[in-house]
Amino acid sequence: MPPALAIHGGAGTIPALGLTETEAAAYHAGLRTALRAGWAVLAGGGAALDAVTEAVKALEDDPLFNAGHGAVFTTAETLEMDAAIMRGSDHAAGAVAGICGPRHPVEAARAIMERSGHVLMAGAGAEAFLRGAGLEFMPPEYFATAWRREALRRELARLASGAEDLRSDADRHGTVGAVARDATGTLAAATSTGGYTAKRPGRIGDAPIIGAGTYADNASCAISTTGTGEIFIRFTAAAEIAARIRLAGQSLERAAGDVIAELATHGGDGGLVSLSATGAPVLVFNSAGMYRGFVAEDGALHTAIHREPYRQG
Amino acid sequence: MPPALAIHGGAGTIPALGLTETEAAAYHAGLRTALRAGWAVLAGGGAALDAVTEAVKALEDDPLFNAGHGAVFTTAETLEMDAAIMRGSDHAAGAVAGICGPRHPVEAARAIMERSGHVLMAGAGAEAFLRGAGLEFMPPEYFATAWRREALRRELARLASGAEDLRSDADRHGTVGAVARDATGTLAAATSTGGYTAKRPGRIGDAPIIGAGTYADNASCAISTTGTGEIFIRFTAAAEIAARIRLAGQSLERAAGDVIAELATHGGDGGLVSLSATGAPVLVFNSAGMYRGFVAEDGALHTAIHREPYRQG
């Protein structure tokens, strides 16, 4: 069975005109780096769970994307990161919310899955467990970037003035994620995010919620979402797509497309990357753009931002 | 349309022989108090959302049940409560995790639903928001009870000795919850819990996860679960039951029964209370018992603990 891999770096009304070619090239390069990191695992016969871990770690390391280094700030100018990971063969899952410490929140989610006996842990309790588990910790300054701090200042000023929200949604609800299928047919999904700029401290989005922002089930699909997290939670977005495949016999393409369209009617904008049980990638979004990419069967990397043709590399 | 209401106060291997008639009577009385609180809302033409709020508040006030006053302790001898609420007409939902402060965690979940713009909030950030929202707060001593502290001491000693776990599961994963249907046909669900004795600080269970422990959708059902939360999360228990009704045309009775049986094969024990779109109550569990009750169409209260006939009152 050929392996498969798809990733995203957030969705939203990414300004097509505002993005210079230099900026776009940097996003494409970041996506390709993450695809290569995940694909190296799969090409070497590795597990889907390791592939999504490595792809998401690469996106967490890249400050262009809202996860890990480069995560966005809360109203209290703190960083609170969420992440989840899930394996489709046995529904093993781990997730973490509201943490600032582990360099790679996706590894924190995985440590919770493999070593805590729990699925979801949050805040100081999660951090204490993860420190004990030996994860690599970084000081808050590592995650903070000047442009995210500036984005917070602008957003707090806007909120104070009551002006209309004209931000790029990449700023509002950026997220990164990956889905993979390995040679054994096992699917995996992982998602990681800083949430959105000027979220309330304590807010948890859909990324760490199994069945909302992250889901993997070998019988149906693997999914990682990005978007208006609250809507994705209320409509159990990822689990709903999987259920339509399993219970209503729909294709992943139809189920994912329909659910993303339905979420839009409830005010939910964003998108997702997904793989079918046979590894076919489906990348859909109802926003203007979504940083995204996948590896074709021949190993060629495909990346895109808006609805333009994929760049190959 | 006649209203409907069902509640639970936790499931597990409640020792049938160990429970004296005096103790059993206290549980039945607590369940009846909660049923009356919720039914008073519905009989007065009130909303399902208010009915589940009032029923769960009554269970949170009763120290026999693991929620609010009488919640169980973490390994750090702290109290960390989770709760969620959801309305089936529009999928409005709110949830809170890892808090100790609001007297009624279910009201905290509702305040998050109605006033935060978020669905799920946790820890200190949630507490700060809820304090600002004017919720009634109580000191930690209010929630602490001597018998839960003793249960923690016993469990920590057991963990240290490596002895087998012979606890009652009511101690391990007690939860309270309610489902209601009002005269307009709107469903609602709410769940509230202290988690389980000697959980790690920071652990979040299925109660506050929409689609796992709490779910309401007018087109299918309302559900509140109790049991091994991690398994309920990994298999999106509540959303799965709703999906089988909507997408596979199953009855609530079949879908709920099958899912609870399937969870058992993955090591998940517990149960749920649910109402169909027409208000028919379905109360199922794969454990030895589940504190539970419902109101019959004639207004008679029905309560039970094990598989014995319901007591009417």
PDB file of N, CA and C in Angstrom, chain A residues 255-302:
ATOM      1  N   ALA A 255     -18.595  13.827   2.025  1.00  0.00           N
ATOM      2  CA  ALA A 255     -18.879  14.085   3.443  1.00  0.00           C
ATOM      3  C   ALA A 255     -18.123  15.316   3.942  1.00  0.00           C
ATOM      4  N   ALA A 256     -16.849  15.408   3.603  1.00  0.00           N
ATOM      5  CA  ALA A 256     -16.050  16.547   4.069  1.00  0.00           C
ATOM      6  C   ALA A 256     -16.547  17.839   3.432  1.00  0.00           C
ATOM      7  N   GLY A 257     -16.837  17.787   2.134  1.00  0.00           N
ATOM      8  CA  GLY A 257     -17.330  18.986   1.451  1.00  0.00           C
ATOM      9  C   GLY A 257     -18.652  19.452   2.028  1.00  0.00           C
ATOM     10  N   ASP A 258     -19.571  18.507   2.253  1.00  0.00           N
ATOM     11  CA  ASP A 258     -20.883  18.878   2.795  1.00  0.00           C
ATOM     12  C   ASP A 258     -20.764  19.458   4.206  1.00  0.00           C
ATOM     13  N   VAL A 259     -19.980  18.812   5.050  1.00  0.00           N
ATOM     14  CA  VAL A 259     -19.878  19.276   6.438  1.00  0.00           C
ATOM     15  C   VAL A 259     -19.236  20.660   6.494  1.00  0.00           C
ATOM     16  N   ILE A 260     -18.194  20.885   5.706  1.00  0.00           N
ATOM     17  CA  ILE A 260     -17.555  22.213   5.697  1.00  0.00           C
ATOM     18  C   ILE A 260     -18.546  23.267   5.191  1.00  0.00           C
ATOM     19  N   ALA A 261     -19.365  22.901   4.200  1.00  0.00           N
ATOM     20  CA  ALA A 261     -20.381  23.842   3.705  1.00  0.00           C
ATOM     21  C   ALA A 261     -21.448  24.099   4.768  1.00  0.00           C
ATOM     22  N   GLU A 262     -21.852  23.051   5.480  1.00  0.00           N
ATOM     23  CA  GLU A 262     -22.870  23.209   6.532  1.00  0.00           C
ATOM     24  C   GLU A 262     -22.336  24.049   7.691  1.00  0.00           C
ATOM     25  N   LEU A 263     -21.085  23.838   8.057  1.00  0.00           N
ATOM     26  CA  LEU A 263     -20.506  24.637   9.145  1.00  0.00           C
ATOM     27  C   LEU A 263     -20.555  26.120   8.788  1.00  0.00           C
ATOM     28  N   ALA A 264     -20.339  26.434   7.506  1.00  0.00           N
ATOM     29  CA  ALA A 264     -20.377  27.842   7.079  1.00  0.00           C
ATOM     30  C   ALA A 264     -21.747  28.455   7.362  1.00  0.00           C
ATOM     31  N   THR A 265     -22.824  27.660   7.201  1.00  0.00           N
ATOM     32  CA  THR A 265     -24.164  28.194   7.456  1.00  0.00           C
ATOM     33  C   THR A 265     -24.375  28.491   8.939  1.00  0.00           C
ATOM     34  N   HIS A 266     -23.549  27.900   9.801  1.00  0.00           N
ATOM     35  CA  HIS A 266     -23.638  28.167  11.244  1.00  0.00           C
ATOM     36  C   HIS A 266     -22.591  29.187  11.680  1.00  0.00           C
ATOM     37  N   GLY A 267     -21.924  29.821  10.722  1.00  0.00           N
ATOM     38  CA  GLY A 267     -20.920  30.811  11.074  1.00  0.00           C
ATOM     39  C   GLY A 267     -19.531  30.236  11.253  1.00  0.00           C
ATOM     40  N   GLY A 268     -19.358  28.985  10.879  1.00  0.00           N
ATOM     41  CA  GLY A 268     -18.049  28.355  11.040  1.00  0.00           C
ATOM     42  C   GLY A 268     -17.244  28.442   9.763  1.00  0.00           C
ATOM     43  N   ASP A 269     -16.155  29.194   9.780  1.00  0.00           N
ATOM     44  CA  ASP A 269     -15.315  29.202   8.590  1.00  0.00           C
ATOM     45  C   ASP A 269     -14.002  28.508   8.882  1.00  0.00           C
ATOM     46  N   GLY A 270     -13.439  27.930   7.822  1.00  0.00           N
ATOM     47  CA  GLY A 270     -12.208  27.189   7.978  1.00  0.00           C
ATOM     48  C   GLY A 270     -12.177  26.033   7.016  1.00  0.00           C
ATOM     49  N   GLY A 271     -11.435  25.002   7.387  1.00  0.00           N
ATOM     50  CA  GLY A 271     -11.302  23.872   6.491  1.00  0.00           C
ATOM     51  C   GLY A 271     -10.649  22.705   7.180  1.00  0.00           C
ATOM     52  N   LEU A 272     -10.209  21.750   6.376  1.00  0.00           N
ATOM     53  CA  LEU A 272      -9.601  20.552   6.945  1.00  0.00           C
ATOM     54  C   LEU A 272      -8.762  19.845   5.897  1.00  0.00           C
ATOM     55  N   VAL A 273      -7.838  19.042   6.383  1.00  0.00           N
ATOM     56  CA  VAL A 273      -7.153  18.087   5.517  1.00  0.00           C
ATOM     57  C   VAL A 273      -7.542  16.697   6.005  1.00  0.00           C
ATOM     58  N   SER A 274      -7.705  15.776   5.055  1.00  0.00           N
ATOM     59  CA  SER A 274      -8.169  14.442   5.425  1.00  0.00           C
ATOM     60  C   SER A 274      -7.643  13.413   4.446  1.00  0.00           C
ATOM     61  N   LEU A 275      -7.632  12.184   4.903  1.00  0.00           N
ATOM     62  CA  LEU A 275      -7.277  11.036   4.055  1.00  0.00           C
ATOM     63  C   LEU A 275      -8.370   9.999   4.198  1.00  0.00           C
ATOM     64  N   SER A 276      -8.738   9.388   3.084  1.00  0.00           N
ATOM     65  CA  SER A 276      -9.704   8.290   3.137  1.00  0.00           C
ATOM     66  C   SER A 276      -9.010   7.034   3.657  1.00  0.00           C
ATOM     67  N   ALA A 277      -9.788   5.989   3.871  1.00  0.00           N
ATOM     68  CA  ALA A 277      -9.228   4.723   4.351  1.00  0.00           C
ATOM     69  C   ALA A 277      -8.195   4.175   3.379  1.00  0.00           C
ATOM     70  N   THR A 278      -8.324   4.519   2.103  1.00  0.00           N
ATOM     71  CA  THR A 278      -7.348   4.046   1.111  1.00  0.00           C
ATOM     72  C   THR A 278      -6.237   5.061   0.871  1.00  0.00           C
ATOM     73  N   GLY A 279      -6.267   6.186   1.587  1.00  0.00           N
ATOM     74  CA  GLY A 279      -5.172   7.144   1.509  1.00  0.00           C
ATOM     75  C   GLY A 279      -5.356   8.276   0.522  1.00  0.00           C
ATOM     76  N   ALA A 280      -6.551   8.426  -0.043  1.00  0.00           N
ATOM     77  CA  ALA A 280      -6.780   9.531  -0.977  1.00  0.00           C
ATOM     78  C   ALA A 280      -6.919  10.831  -0.192  1.00  0.00           C
ATOM     79  N   PRO A 281      -6.132  11.865  -0.546  1.00  0.00           N
ATOM     80  CA  PRO A 281      -6.212  13.123   0.195  1.00  0.00           C
ATOM     81  C   PRO A 281      -7.398  13.977  -0.245  1.00  0.00           C
ATOM     82  N   VAL A 282      -8.082  14.563   0.746  1.00  0.00           N
ATOM     83  CA  VAL A 282      -9.174  15.514   0.492  1.00  0.00           C
ATOM     84  C   VAL A 282      -8.895  16.742   1.347  1.00  0.00           C
ATOM     85  N   LEU A 283      -8.657  17.887   0.671  1.00  0.00           N
ATOM     86  CA  LEU A 283      -8.328  19.137   1.370  1.00  0.00           C
ATOM     87  C   LEU A 283      -9.402  20.147   0.992  1.00  0.00           C
ATOM     88  N   VAL A 284     -10.235  20.549   1.932  1.00  0.00           N
ATOM     89  CA  VAL A 284     -11.347  21.454   1.612  1.00  0.00           C
ATOM     90  C   VAL A 284     -11.415  22.595   2.612  1.00  0.00           C
ATOM     91  N   PHE A 285     -11.957  23.742   2.155  1.00  0.00           N
ATOM     92  CA  PHE A 285     -12.107  24.897   3.048  1.00  0.00           C
ATOM     93  C   PHE A 285     -13.186  25.798   2.476  1.00  0.00           C
ATOM     94  N   ASN A 286     -13.873  26.495   3.365  1.00  0.00           N
ATOM     95  CA  ASN A 286     -14.912  27.433   2.941  1.00  0.00           C
ATOM     96  C   ASN A 286     -14.450  28.881   3.089  1.00  0.00           C
ATOM     97  N   SER A 287     -13.196  29.059   3.457  1.00  0.00           N
ATOM     98  CA  SER A 287     -12.603  30.389   3.592  1.00  0.00           C
ATOM     99  C   SER A 287     -11.864  30.719   2.298  1.00  0.00           C
ATOM    100  N   ALA A 288     -11.290  31.917   2.247  1.00  0.00           N
ATOM    101  CA  ALA A 288     -10.620  32.318   1.000  1.00  0.00           C
ATOM    102  C   ALA A 288      -9.389  31.466   0.722  1.00  0.00           C
ATOM    103  N   GLY A 289      -8.742  31.024   1.793  1.00  0.00           N
ATOM    104  CA  GLY A 289      -7.534  30.244   1.575  1.00  0.00           C
ATOM    105  C   GLY A 289      -7.257  29.308   2.735  1.00  0.00           C
ATOM    106  N   MET A 290      -6.355  28.385   2.510  1.00  0.00           N
ATOM    107  CA  MET A 290      -5.871  27.502   3.573  1.00  0.00           C
ATOM    108  C   MET A 290      -4.455  27.081   3.177  1.00  0.00           C
ATOM    109  N   TYR A 291      -3.486  27.391   4.020  1.00  0.00           N
ATOM    110  CA  TYR A 291      -2.125  26.909   3.795  1.00  0.00           C
ATOM    111  C   TYR A 291      -2.187  25.387   3.857  1.00  0.00           C
ATOM    112  N   ARG A 292      -1.753  24.722   2.785  1.00  0.00           N
ATOM    113  CA  ARG A 292      -1.973  23.279   2.763  1.00  0.00           C
ATOM    114  C   ARG A 292      -1.022  22.593   1.795  1.00  0.00           C
ATOM    115  N   GLY A 293      -0.933  21.293   1.938  1.00  0.00           N
ATOM    116  CA  GLY A 293      -0.088  20.537   1.041  1.00  0.00           C
ATOM    117  C   GLY A 293      -0.322  19.051   1.190  1.00  0.00           C
ATOM    118  N   PHE A 294       0.100  18.306   0.191  1.00  0.00           N
ATOM    119  CA  PHE A 294       0.030  16.837   0.269  1.00  0.00           C
ATOM    120  C   PHE A 294       1.143  16.258  -0.584  1.00  0.00           C
ATOM    121  N   VAL A 295       1.422  14.996  -0.363  1.00  0.00           N
ATOM    122  CA  VAL A 295       2.433  14.307  -1.154  1.00  0.00           C
ATOM    123  C   VAL A 295       1.708  13.374  -2.117  1.00  0.00           C
ATOM    124  N   ALA A 296       1.997  13.513  -3.399  1.00  0.00           N
ATOM    125  CA  ALA A 296       1.369  12.634  -4.391  1.00  0.00           C
ATOM    126  C   ALA A 296       1.992  11.244  -4.317  1.00  0.00           C
ATOM    127  N   GLU A 297       1.344  10.292  -4.957  1.00  0.00           N
ATOM    128  CA  GLU A 297       1.820   8.902  -4.872  1.00  0.00           C
ATOM    129  C   GLU A 297       3.257   8.754  -5.370  1.00  0.00           C
ATOM    130  N   ASP A 298       3.635   9.625  -6.334  1.00  0.00           N
ATOM    131  CA  ASP A 298       5.012   9.562  -6.854  1.00  0.00           C
ATOM    132  C   ASP A 298       6.005  10.295  -5.961  1.00  0.00           C
ATOM    133  N   GLY A 299       5.525  10.813  -4.810  1.00  0.00           N
ATOM    134  CA  GLY A 299       6.420  11.488  -3.878  1.00  0.00           C
ATOM    135  C   GLY A 299       6.560  12.976  -4.128  1.00  0.00           C
ATOM    136  N   ALA A 300       5.892  13.513  -5.165  1.00  0.00           N
ATOM    137  CA  ALA A 300       5.986  14.950  -5.444  1.00  0.00           C
ATOM    138  C   ALA A 300       5.211  15.745  -4.396  1.00  0.00           C
ATOM    139  N   LEU A 301       5.812  16.846  -3.930  1.00  0.00           N
ATOM    140  CA  LEU A 301       5.171  17.700  -2.922  1.00  0.00           C
ATOM    141  C   LEU A 301       4.255  18.699  -3.614  1.00  0.00           C
ATOM    142  N   HIS A 302       3.056  18.842  -3.123  1.00  0.00           N
ATOM    143  CA  HIS A 302       2.098  19.804  -3.663  1.00  0.00           C
ATOM    144  C   HIS A 302       1.703  20.757  -2.550  1.00  0.00           C
TER     145      HIS A 302
END
